[in-house]
Amino acid sequence: MPPKKRYQWDTKDSEFEDDRPSRSQKKRDSTALQRMGEELTTLGSSVLAKMPLTPNIREAVLEWQRLSSHEGRRRQMQYIGRLMREEADPQAVRDALDAIKLGHTGETASFKRSEKLRDDLMNATDAEMDTLLAAFSAEDATEIRDLTAKARNEREHSRPPHAYRALFRKLKSLPAEKHPPMIRDAVILGAGAAGLMCAMTAGRRGFSCAVIDHSPVAGRKVRLAGGGKGNVTNRYISPEWYVGTQKGFPDTLLKRCSTDFVLSMLASFGIEWEEREYGQIFCTVQAARLVESMAAACRNAGAELLFNRTFGEIRHEDGLFSVETSGGTLQAPRLVIATGSPAWPACGATDGGMRLARQWGHKVVPVRPVLAPLLLPESWPLHGLAGVSLPAAVSVGGRTFRFPLLFTHKGLSGPAILQASCFWRQGEALHIDFLSDHPALELMHQPEHGKSTVLGLFKKVLPTRLAERLIPGSLASRKVAQLAKKDREYLALAIHDHMVTPSRSEGMGHAEAAAGGVDTSDVNPRTLESRKQPGLYFAGEVLDVTGLLGGYNLHWAWASGKAVGESWKK
């Protein structure tokens, strides 16, 4: 007779490893390859010839460009993606594409920098001109003064702008480090969801912002989120869906940024949306369109988006933050750290913002991967059920999540586990109810089930492979009516309270978010301004505020970026 006891599988000595990628990782990799394929189709044949591509891929891209029908291009893009997986070196292709964008971005930044300096010189007083030309050599400064004087004379007498154009060419020919620092109302580190929302909000209120990001494009995580469609918010925004050391910290900002606000933003960009189960709201088009719309709105509001820029030393002197970047120095009275968390490093995620916060005396709550699958020990008796999924209730840390659960090659995943991972800590056990909607004891007590075998009964309400593992062989073939009370209680416990202690999570590489971050006890909950350094702000995932699965993290990015952009006063 099986003993009446609660099993908890020991994981301390387990060294279970499996290098096979999870289903979510495969989806992310596939989306990234498709995105690269789309970028390749924008290149000319001469540029394609220099790319690290096989002849098959190069010809497939050229064929896509020759096609005109939407369906033909869709199928050809699928073929390109398949070839990319089989024949290409994705990292080499990514590096080559980034190098092309870096050249374009650098040229644009040089143009804007020279254009602004020219306009400043044209309107400067003598004292202001001395300041603007202080960084140049005496020879260059003299030539620039002469060209400026001639350009002003042309403007005054409505003559052709020959000197005006020559002044621009001269300024553009000078190295970036010779140009005076760009001064803005704010410098924003990070062009993700929070950074873009902050720049867009502040720009529309008349504040000039410079947004710096080391990536070649804005919003890399947003572009890939939700299978490329972006789970942008949730119908049921509430503080209960957020975790952090300081309880109640996000409450005020969540009230000021409702679901309807996000939907109105989508409507203003002409982006349709759909509501799925559990209140999740997705774009009906690729999330890249939302990112590009926000980037365009930022530019229209006067913000400068500076991509492929890394930042180095940051100082605060005479009321200004000075940010040394790979493209020159930026200065502003306000600095916004919106660099995100280290989760999903394949998208360029780092903990740079958290390390920077320490520079200003802020404490950082240790980060850990969340919204990630959990690995289970080799000794776990339910290994080998990869692909089995079912609705379940998973309890940990005082919370219970009733969502689909998925068995993987390494352990468990699915929405129920991803949610539970936000509360799970190393060494804690999960309590899993495989039949939360049907009490097992009631099923066994129903007269119509008395003649069924135990295994036959539970195969009707559980996946067959799972039922075969949960039901002991000594009870599987017995009639339900013949079961003793203790046998029924044992079966109910095995089905409704399966206990297992995970070995670990799959790590930051497979996590959709990271818990922890800049300690919110030293941050104003209404404006997100530092209480240690005036003018320093935080937004998004860099803070110790983490949303659960379902659009809550992106909503926090919108809410926090909006709050920072609305808090400034002229």
Coordinates of C-alpha atoms in Angstrom, one line a residue:
M1 CA 0.0 0.0 0.0
P2 CA 1.5 3.4 -0.9
P3 CA 2.5 5.4 2.1
K4 CA 0.4 8.5 3.0
K5 CA 3.1 11.1 2.7
R6 CA 3.9 14.3 0.9
Y7 CA 6.8 13.9 -1.5
Q8 CA 9.3 16.7 -2.0
W9 CA 12.0 15.9 -4.4
D10 CA 15.6 16.7 -3.3
T11 CA 17.5 18.9 -5.7
K12 CA 20.7 19.7 -3.8
D13 CA 22.9 17.2 -5.5
S14 CA 21.4 17.5 -8.9
E15 CA 23.6 18.4 -11.9
F16 CA 20.9 18.0 -14.5
E17 CA 21.7 20.0 -17.6
D18 CA 20.3 20.1 -21.1
D19 CA 21.6 22.3 -23.8
R20 CA 18.5 22.1 -26.0
P21 CA 16.8 25.5 -26.3
S22 CA 13.3 26.0 -24.8
R23 CA 10.3 26.7 -27.0
S24 CA 10.3 30.4 -26.0
Q25 CA 14.0 30.7 -26.9
K26 CA 13.4 29.1 -30.3
K27 CA 10.6 31.6 -30.9
R28 CA 12.8 34.5 -30.0
D29 CA 15.7 33.3 -32.2
S30 CA 13.2 32.8 -35.1
T31 CA 11.9 36.3 -34.7
A32 CA 15.4 37.7 -34.6
L33 CA 16.4 35.8 -37.8
Q34 CA 13.2 37.1 -39.5
R35 CA 14.0 40.6 -38.5
M36 CA 17.5 40.2 -40.0
G37 CA 16.0 38.9 -43.2
E38 CA 13.7 41.9 -43.5
E39 CA 16.7 44.2 -43.0
L40 CA 18.6 42.3 -45.8
T41 CA 15.8 43.0 -48.2
T42 CA 16.3 46.7 -47.9
L43 CA 19.9 46.5 -49.2
G44 CA 21.0 47.0 -52.7
S45 CA 22.8 44.3 -54.7
S46 CA 26.2 45.9 -54.4
V47 CA 25.9 46.0 -50.6
L48 CA 24.5 42.4 -50.5
A49 CA 27.6 41.2 -52.4
K50 CA 29.8 42.4 -49.5
M51 CA 27.7 40.8 -46.8
P52 CA 28.8 37.5 -45.1
L53 CA 26.0 35.5 -46.8
T54 CA 26.0 32.3 -48.8
P55 CA 25.1 32.5 -52.5
N56 CA 21.7 30.8 -51.8
I57 CA 20.7 33.5 -49.2
R58 CA 21.9 36.3 -51.5
E59 CA 19.9 35.0 -54.4
A60 CA 16.8 34.5 -52.2
V61 CA 17.0 38.1 -51.0
L62 CA 17.3 39.4 -54.6
E63 CA 14.3 37.2 -55.6
W64 CA 12.2 38.7 -52.8
Q65 CA 13.0 42.2 -54.2
R66 CA 11.9 41.1 -57.6
L67 CA 8.5 39.8 -56.4
S68 CA 5.5 42.1 -56.2
S69 CA 2.7 40.1 -54.6
H70 CA 2.3 40.2 -50.8
E71 CA 1.8 36.4 -50.6
G72 CA 4.8 35.7 -52.8
R73 CA 7.0 37.9 -50.6
R74 CA 5.6 36.3 -47.4
R75 CA 6.5 32.8 -48.6
Q76 CA 9.9 34.0 -49.9
M77 CA 10.7 35.6 -46.5
Q78 CA 9.9 32.3 -44.8
Y79 CA 12.4 30.6 -47.2
I80 CA 15.0 33.3 -46.4
G81 CA 14.5 32.6 -42.6
R82 CA 15.0 28.9 -43.2
L83 CA 18.2 29.5 -45.2
M84 CA 19.4 31.9 -42.4
R85 CA 19.0 29.1 -39.8
E86 CA 20.7 26.5 -42.0
E87 CA 23.5 28.4 -43.7
A88 CA 24.3 31.7 -42.1
D89 CA 26.3 32.9 -39.2
P90 CA 23.7 35.0 -37.5
Q91 CA 26.2 37.0 -35.4
A92 CA 28.4 37.8 -38.4
V93 CA 25.3 39.0 -40.3
R94 CA 24.1 41.1 -37.4
D95 CA 27.5 42.7 -37.0
A96 CA 27.6 43.6 -40.7
L97 CA 24.1 45.1 -40.6
D98 CA 25.0 47.1 -37.4
A99 CA 28.1 48.4 -39.1
I100 CA 26.1 49.7 -42.1
K101 CA 23.6 51.4 -39.7
L102 CA 26.5 52.8 -37.7
G103 CA 27.9 54.5 -40.8
H104 CA 24.5 56.0 -41.6
T105 CA 23.9 57.1 -38.0
G106 CA 27.3 58.7 -37.6
E107 CA 26.8 60.7 -40.8
T108 CA 23.4 61.9 -39.6
A109 CA 24.8 62.9 -36.2
S110 CA 27.6 64.8 -37.8
F111 CA 25.2 66.6 -40.1
K112 CA 22.9 67.6 -37.2
R113 CA 25.8 68.7 -35.0
S114 CA 27.3 70.9 -37.7
E115 CA 23.9 72.3 -38.6
K116 CA 23.2 73.3 -35.0
L117 CA 26.6 74.9 -34.5
R118 CA 26.2 76.9 -37.7
D119 CA 22.8 78.2 -36.6
D120 CA 24.2 79.1 -33.1
L121 CA 27.1 81.0 -34.7
M122 CA 24.8 82.9 -37.0
N123 CA 22.8 84.2 -34.0
A124 CA 25.6 84.5 -31.4
T125 CA 26.8 87.6 -29.7
D126 CA 30.5 88.3 -29.7
A127 CA 30.9 86.8 -26.2
E128 CA 28.8 83.8 -27.2
M129 CA 30.9 83.3 -30.3
D130 CA 34.1 83.3 -28.2
T131 CA 32.7 80.5 -26.1
L132 CA 31.6 78.5 -29.1
L133 CA 35.0 78.8 -30.8
A134 CA 37.1 78.2 -27.7
A135 CA 37.7 74.5 -28.6
F136 CA 39.0 75.3 -32.1
S137 CA 42.5 76.1 -33.1
A138 CA 43.3 79.8 -33.8
E139 CA 43.5 79.2 -37.5
D140 CA 40.1 77.3 -37.6
A141 CA 38.5 79.9 -35.4
T142 CA 39.6 82.8 -37.6
E143 CA 38.3 81.1 -40.7
I144 CA 35.0 80.3 -39.0
R145 CA 34.6 83.9 -37.9
D146 CA 35.2 85.2 -41.4
L147 CA 32.7 82.8 -42.9
T148 CA 30.1 83.6 -40.3
A149 CA 30.5 87.4 -40.9
K150 CA 30.1 86.8 -44.7
A151 CA 27.1 84.5 -44.1
R152 CA 25.5 87.2 -41.9
N153 CA 26.1 89.8 -44.6
E154 CA 24.5 87.5 -47.2
R155 CA 21.4 87.0 -45.0
E156 CA 21.2 90.8 -44.3
H157 CA 21.3 91.7 -48.0
S158 CA 19.3 88.7 -49.3
R159 CA 22.2 87.4 -51.4
P160 CA 22.9 83.8 -52.5
P161 CA 24.1 81.7 -49.4
H162 CA 27.6 80.8 -50.7
A163 CA 29.4 81.6 -47.5
Y164 CA 26.5 80.1 -45.5
R165 CA 27.1 76.8 -47.3
A166 CA 30.9 77.1 -47.0
L167 CA 30.5 77.6 -43.2
F168 CA 28.5 74.4 -42.9
R169 CA 31.1 72.5 -45.0
K170 CA 33.9 73.8 -42.8
L171 CA 32.2 72.8 -39.6
K172 CA 31.3 69.4 -40.9
S173 CA 35.0 68.8 -41.9
L174 CA 36.1 69.3 -38.3
P175 CA 36.4 66.3 -36.0
A176 CA 33.5 65.7 -33.5
E177 CA 35.7 66.3 -30.5
K178 CA 36.3 69.9 -31.6
H179 CA 32.7 70.8 -31.5
P180 CA 31.4 72.3 -28.2
P181 CA 29.2 70.0 -26.0
M182 CA 25.6 69.7 -27.1
I183 CA 23.4 71.2 -24.3
R184 CA 19.8 70.0 -24.0
D185 CA 17.1 70.1 -21.3
A186 CA 17.6 66.4 -20.6
V187 CA 19.8 63.5 -21.6
I188 CA 18.0 60.1 -21.6
L189 CA 20.1 57.0 -21.4
G190 CA 18.2 54.2 -23.2
A191 CA 15.9 54.2 -26.2
G192 CA 13.6 51.5 -25.0
A193 CA 9.9 51.8 -24.1
A194 CA 10.5 54.0 -21.0
G195 CA 13.1 56.2 -22.7
L196 CA 11.0 56.8 -25.8
M197 CA 7.9 57.6 -23.7
C198 CA 9.9 60.1 -21.6
A199 CA 11.3 61.9 -24.6
M200 CA 8.0 62.0 -26.4
T201 CA 6.1 63.3 -23.3
A202 CA 8.8 65.9 -22.4
G203 CA 9.3 67.0 -26.0
R204 CA 5.6 67.7 -26.5
R205 CA 5.9 70.0 -23.4
G206 CA 8.7 72.0 -25.0
F207 CA 11.7 70.3 -23.5
S208 CA 14.7 69.3 -25.7
C209 CA 16.0 65.8 -25.1
A210 CA 18.9 63.8 -26.4
V211 CA 18.3 60.0 -26.3
I212 CA 21.4 57.8 -26.3
D213 CA 21.4 54.0 -27.0
H214 CA 24.2 51.6 -27.8
S215 CA 21.9 49.6 -30.1
P216 CA 21.5 50.4 -33.8
V217 CA 17.7 50.8 -33.4
A218 CA 15.2 51.9 -30.8
G219 CA 13.1 49.5 -28.7
R220 CA 14.8 46.2 -29.5
K221 CA 13.0 44.3 -26.7
V222 CA 9.6 45.9 -27.7
R223 CA 10.1 44.8 -31.3
L224 CA 10.5 41.1 -30.2
A225 CA 8.0 41.1 -27.3
G226 CA 4.8 39.0 -27.6
G227 CA 6.1 37.1 -30.6
G228 CA 6.7 40.3 -32.4
K229 CA 3.2 41.7 -31.8
G230 CA 4.0 43.4 -28.4
N231 CA 1.9 42.7 -25.4
V232 CA 1.7 46.4 -24.8
T233 CA -0.6 46.6 -21.7
N234 CA -3.3 44.7 -19.9
R235 CA -7.0 45.4 -19.3
Y236 CA -6.6 44.7 -15.6
I237 CA -3.7 47.0 -14.4
S238 CA -3.4 46.7 -10.7
P239 CA -0.5 46.9 -8.1
E240 CA -1.1 43.2 -7.3
W241 CA 0.6 42.3 -10.6
Y242 CA 3.9 44.0 -9.6
V243 CA 6.7 42.8 -7.3
G244 CA 9.4 44.9 -5.6
T245 CA 11.0 45.4 -2.2
Q246 CA 9.0 48.6 -1.4
K247 CA 5.3 47.6 -1.5
G248 CA 3.0 50.2 -3.0
F249 CA 5.7 52.2 -4.8
P250 CA 4.2 52.0 -8.3
D251 CA 0.6 52.5 -7.2
T252 CA 0.4 56.3 -7.8
L253 CA 2.0 56.1 -11.3
L254 CA -0.2 53.2 -12.4
K255 CA -3.3 55.3 -11.5
R256 CA -2.0 58.2 -13.6
C257 CA -1.4 55.9 -16.6
S258 CA -4.4 53.8 -17.3
T259 CA -5.0 51.1 -19.9
D260 CA -7.1 53.6 -21.9
F261 CA -4.1 56.0 -22.1
V262 CA -2.0 53.3 -23.8
L263 CA -4.9 52.4 -26.2
S264 CA -5.3 56.1 -27.0
M265 CA -1.6 56.3 -27.9
L266 CA -2.0 53.3 -30.2
A267 CA -5.0 54.9 -31.9
S268 CA -3.0 58.2 -32.4
F269 CA -0.4 56.1 -34.3
G270 CA -3.1 54.3 -36.3
I271 CA -2.3 51.0 -34.8
E272 CA -5.1 48.5 -34.1
W273 CA -5.1 46.2 -31.1
E274 CA -6.8 43.0 -29.9
E275 CA -7.6 41.7 -26.5
R276 CA -6.7 38.1 -25.7
E277 CA -7.2 35.9 -22.7
Y278 CA -6.4 37.2 -19.2
G279 CA -6.9 40.8 -20.5
Q280 CA -3.7 40.8 -22.5
I281 CA -3.6 43.5 -25.2
F282 CA -1.5 43.1 -28.3
C283 CA -0.9 45.1 -31.5
T284 CA -2.5 43.5 -34.6
V285 CA 0.6 44.5 -36.5
Q286 CA 4.3 44.1 -35.8
A287 CA 5.4 45.9 -32.6
A288 CA 8.2 47.4 -34.7
R289 CA 5.6 49.8 -36.1
L290 CA 4.8 51.1 -32.7
V291 CA 8.5 51.6 -31.9
E292 CA 9.0 53.5 -35.2
S293 CA 5.9 55.6 -34.6
M294 CA 7.1 56.6 -31.1
A295 CA 10.6 57.4 -32.5
A296 CA 9.0 59.6 -35.2
A297 CA 6.9 61.3 -32.5
C298 CA 10.0 62.0 -30.5
R299 CA 11.8 63.5 -33.4
N300 CA 8.8 65.6 -34.3
A301 CA 8.8 66.9 -30.7
G302 CA 12.4 68.0 -31.1
A303 CA 14.2 65.0 -29.5
E304 CA 17.4 63.7 -30.9
L305 CA 17.8 59.9 -31.1
L306 CA 21.5 59.0 -31.0
F307 CA 22.0 55.3 -31.8
N308 CA 25.2 53.2 -31.7
R309 CA 26.4 55.6 -29.0
T310 CA 28.1 54.2 -25.9
F311 CA 28.5 56.4 -22.9
G312 CA 31.6 56.7 -20.6
E313 CA 32.3 59.1 -17.8
I314 CA 29.3 61.1 -16.4
R315 CA 29.9 64.1 -14.2
H316 CA 27.7 66.7 -12.5
E317 CA 29.2 70.1 -12.4
D318 CA 27.7 73.6 -12.1
G319 CA 24.2 72.3 -12.3
L320 CA 24.8 70.3 -15.5
F321 CA 25.3 66.6 -16.2
S322 CA 28.1 66.0 -18.7
V323 CA 27.8 62.7 -20.5
E324 CA 30.9 61.6 -22.5
T325 CA 29.7 59.5 -25.5
S326 CA 31.4 57.9 -28.4
G327 CA 30.0 60.7 -30.5
G328 CA 30.9 63.7 -28.3
T329 CA 29.9 65.3 -25.1
L330 CA 26.3 66.0 -24.1
Q331 CA 25.2 68.4 -21.3
A332 CA 21.9 68.9 -19.6
P333 CA 20.5 69.8 -16.2
R334 CA 18.6 66.5 -16.1
L335 CA 19.7 62.9 -16.6
V336 CA 17.3 60.1 -17.0
I337 CA 18.5 56.5 -16.6
A338 CA 16.2 54.2 -18.6
T339 CA 18.6 51.5 -19.6
G340 CA 16.5 48.6 -18.5
S341 CA 17.5 45.4 -16.8
P342 CA 20.1 42.7 -17.7
A343 CA 17.3 40.2 -18.7
W344 CA 17.5 38.9 -22.3
P345 CA 21.1 40.0 -23.1
A346 CA 20.7 38.8 -26.7
C347 CA 18.8 42.1 -27.2
G348 CA 21.7 44.1 -25.8
A349 CA 20.4 44.2 -22.3
T350 CA 23.0 45.1 -19.6
D351 CA 23.1 46.3 -15.9
G352 CA 24.9 49.5 -16.9
G353 CA 22.2 51.7 -15.5
M354 CA 22.2 50.0 -12.1
R355 CA 26.0 50.4 -12.0
L356 CA 25.7 54.0 -12.8
A357 CA 23.1 54.5 -10.1
R358 CA 25.7 53.4 -7.5
Q359 CA 27.9 56.3 -8.7
W360 CA 25.3 58.6 -7.2
G361 CA 25.0 56.7 -3.9
H362 CA 22.0 54.6 -4.7
K363 CA 21.6 51.1 -3.4
V364 CA 20.8 48.3 -5.9
V365 CA 18.6 45.3 -4.9
P366 CA 20.4 42.2 -6.3
V367 CA 18.8 41.2 -9.6
R368 CA 17.5 37.7 -10.4
P369 CA 15.9 36.3 -13.6
V370 CA 12.1 36.2 -13.6
L371 CA 9.4 35.3 -16.1
A372 CA 11.8 32.4 -16.9
P373 CA 11.3 28.6 -17.1
L374 CA 12.4 26.6 -14.1
L375 CA 14.8 23.6 -14.3
L376 CA 14.0 20.5 -12.2
P377 CA 16.4 17.8 -10.9
E378 CA 17.1 14.6 -12.7
S379 CA 15.5 12.6 -9.9
W380 CA 12.1 14.3 -10.5
P381 CA 9.7 11.4 -11.5
L382 CA 7.9 13.5 -14.1
H383 CA 10.8 14.1 -16.4
G384 CA 10.2 12.9 -19.9
L385 CA 6.8 14.6 -20.4
A386 CA 8.1 17.3 -22.7
G387 CA 5.3 18.8 -24.8
V388 CA 2.5 17.9 -22.3
S389 CA 0.5 21.0 -21.3
L390 CA -2.6 21.5 -19.2
P391 CA -4.3 24.1 -17.0
A392 CA -2.9 24.0 -13.5
A393 CA -2.6 26.0 -10.3
V394 CA 1.0 26.7 -9.1
S395 CA 1.6 28.0 -5.6
V396 CA 4.8 29.6 -4.3
G397 CA 5.6 32.5 -2.0
G398 CA 2.1 32.9 -0.8
R399 CA 0.7 33.3 -4.3
T400 CA -1.3 30.9 -6.5
F401 CA -1.4 31.2 -10.3
R402 CA -4.0 29.5 -12.4
F403 CA -2.7 29.4 -15.9
P404 CA -1.5 26.8 -18.5
L405 CA 1.5 24.8 -17.5
L406 CA 4.0 23.2 -20.0
F407 CA 6.4 20.3 -19.4
T408 CA 9.8 20.9 -21.2
H409 CA 12.9 18.8 -21.7
K410 CA 14.5 20.5 -18.7
G411 CA 11.6 21.1 -16.4
L412 CA 8.6 23.3 -16.4
S413 CA 7.5 26.4 -18.3
G414 CA 4.2 28.0 -19.5
P415 CA 2.4 31.0 -18.1
A416 CA 1.8 29.4 -14.7
I417 CA 5.6 28.8 -14.1
L418 CA 6.7 32.1 -15.6
Q419 CA 4.4 33.9 -13.1
A420 CA 5.5 31.7 -10.3
S421 CA 9.2 32.4 -11.1
C422 CA 8.6 36.0 -10.0
F423 CA 8.1 34.8 -6.4
W424 CA 10.2 31.7 -6.4
R425 CA 13.5 31.8 -4.4
Q426 CA 16.3 29.2 -4.5
G427 CA 15.5 26.3 -2.2
E428 CA 11.7 26.9 -2.2
A429 CA 9.3 24.2 -3.3
L430 CA 6.5 24.6 -5.8
H431 CA 3.1 23.2 -5.0
I432 CA 1.3 22.1 -8.2
D433 CA -2.4 21.3 -8.5
F434 CA -2.8 19.4 -11.8
L435 CA -6.6 19.3 -11.5
S436 CA -7.6 22.6 -9.9
D437 CA -11.1 22.6 -11.5
H438 CA -12.1 19.0 -10.6
P439 CA -11.6 17.8 -7.0
A440 CA -10.2 14.3 -7.3
L441 CA -12.1 13.0 -4.3
E442 CA -15.4 14.1 -5.7
L443 CA -14.7 12.4 -9.0
M444 CA -13.9 9.2 -7.2
H445 CA -17.0 9.4 -5.1
Q446 CA -19.4 9.8 -8.0
P447 CA -21.4 6.5 -8.5
E448 CA -21.1 6.6 -12.3
H449 CA -17.3 6.3 -11.9
G450 CA -17.3 3.3 -9.6
K451 CA -16.8 0.7 -12.3
S452 CA -14.0 2.7 -14.1
T453 CA -10.4 1.8 -13.4
V454 CA -8.4 4.5 -11.5
L455 CA -6.2 5.1 -14.5
G456 CA -9.1 5.1 -16.9
L457 CA -10.9 7.7 -14.8
F458 CA -8.0 10.2 -14.6
K459 CA -7.1 9.8 -18.2
K460 CA -10.4 11.5 -18.9
V461 CA -9.5 14.6 -17.0
L462 CA -5.7 14.7 -17.3
P463 CA -3.2 14.2 -20.2
T464 CA -2.7 10.5 -20.7
R465 CA 1.1 10.6 -20.2
L466 CA 0.8 12.6 -17.0
A467 CA -1.9 10.4 -15.6
E468 CA 0.2 7.3 -16.2
R469 CA 3.0 8.9 -14.2
L470 CA 0.9 10.2 -11.3
I471 CA -1.1 7.0 -10.7
P472 CA 1.0 4.3 -9.0
G473 CA 1.0 0.9 -10.9
S474 CA -0.5 -0.8 -7.8
L475 CA -3.6 1.3 -8.1
A476 CA -3.9 2.0 -11.8
S477 CA -5.9 -1.1 -12.8
R478 CA -8.1 -1.2 -9.7
K479 CA -11.8 -0.2 -9.8
V480 CA -12.6 3.2 -8.3
A481 CA -15.3 1.6 -6.1
Q482 CA -12.7 -0.8 -4.6
L483 CA -10.4 2.0 -3.3
A484 CA -9.9 2.4 0.4
K485 CA -10.2 5.9 1.9
K486 CA -6.5 6.2 2.4
D487 CA -5.9 5.2 -1.3
R488 CA -8.3 7.9 -2.4
E489 CA -6.6 10.5 -0.1
Y490 CA -3.2 9.5 -1.4
L491 CA -4.3 9.9 -5.1
A492 CA -5.9 13.3 -4.3
L493 CA -2.7 14.5 -2.7
A494 CA -0.6 13.3 -5.6
I495 CA -2.8 15.2 -8.1
H496 CA -3.6 18.3 -6.1
D497 CA -0.4 19.0 -4.2
H498 CA 2.6 17.7 -6.1
M499 CA 5.7 19.2 -4.5
V500 CA 9.0 19.8 -6.2
T501 CA 12.0 22.1 -5.5
P502 CA 13.5 23.5 -8.8
S503 CA 17.3 23.4 -9.2
R504 CA 17.3 26.9 -10.7
S505 CA 15.8 29.1 -13.3
E506 CA 17.0 29.1 -16.9
G507 CA 18.9 32.3 -16.2
M508 CA 19.0 35.8 -17.7
G509 CA 19.4 34.5 -21.2
H510 CA 15.9 33.0 -21.1
A511 CA 14.3 35.5 -18.8
E512 CA 11.8 38.1 -20.1
A513 CA 12.5 40.4 -17.1
A514 CA 14.7 40.7 -14.0
A515 CA 13.5 41.3 -10.4
G516 CA 15.5 43.8 -8.4
G517 CA 17.2 47.0 -9.5
V518 CA 17.7 50.5 -8.1
D519 CA 16.3 50.6 -4.6
T520 CA 13.1 52.7 -4.7
S521 CA 13.4 53.9 -1.1
D522 CA 15.7 56.8 -2.4
V523 CA 13.4 57.7 -5.4
N524 CA 10.4 60.0 -5.3
P525 CA 7.4 57.8 -6.1
R526 CA 5.6 60.7 -8.0
T527 CA 8.4 62.1 -10.1
L528 CA 10.9 59.2 -10.0
E529 CA 13.6 61.8 -9.2
S530 CA 16.6 60.7 -7.1
R531 CA 16.5 61.9 -3.5
K532 CA 20.3 61.8 -3.5
Q533 CA 21.1 63.7 -6.6
P534 CA 18.7 66.5 -7.9
G535 CA 18.1 66.3 -11.6
L536 CA 18.7 62.5 -11.7
Y537 CA 15.7 60.4 -12.7
F538 CA 15.0 56.7 -13.3
A539 CA 12.4 55.0 -15.5
G540 CA 11.4 51.5 -16.5
E541 CA 13.0 48.2 -15.6
V542 CA 16.1 49.7 -14.1
L543 CA 14.1 50.3 -10.9
D544 CA 13.2 47.6 -8.4
V545 CA 9.7 47.3 -9.9
T546 CA 8.8 44.2 -12.0
G547 CA 5.6 43.4 -13.7
L548 CA 4.2 39.9 -14.1
L549 CA 3.5 38.2 -17.4
G550 CA 0.7 39.8 -19.4
G551 CA 1.8 43.2 -20.5
Y552 CA 2.5 44.6 -17.0
N553 CA 6.2 45.3 -17.6
L554 CA 5.6 47.3 -20.7
H555 CA 2.8 49.2 -19.0
W556 CA 5.2 50.1 -16.2
A557 CA 7.7 51.4 -18.8
W558 CA 4.9 53.6 -20.3
A559 CA 3.8 54.8 -16.8
S560 CA 7.3 55.6 -15.5
G561 CA 8.5 57.3 -18.7
K562 CA 5.3 59.4 -18.8
A563 CA 5.7 60.4 -15.1
V564 CA 9.3 61.6 -15.6
G565 CA 8.4 63.5 -18.8
E566 CA 5.5 65.2 -17.0
S567 CA 7.4 66.2 -13.9
W568 CA 9.7 68.8 -15.3
K569 CA 9.1 72.5 -14.9
K570 CA 10.4 75.4 -17.1

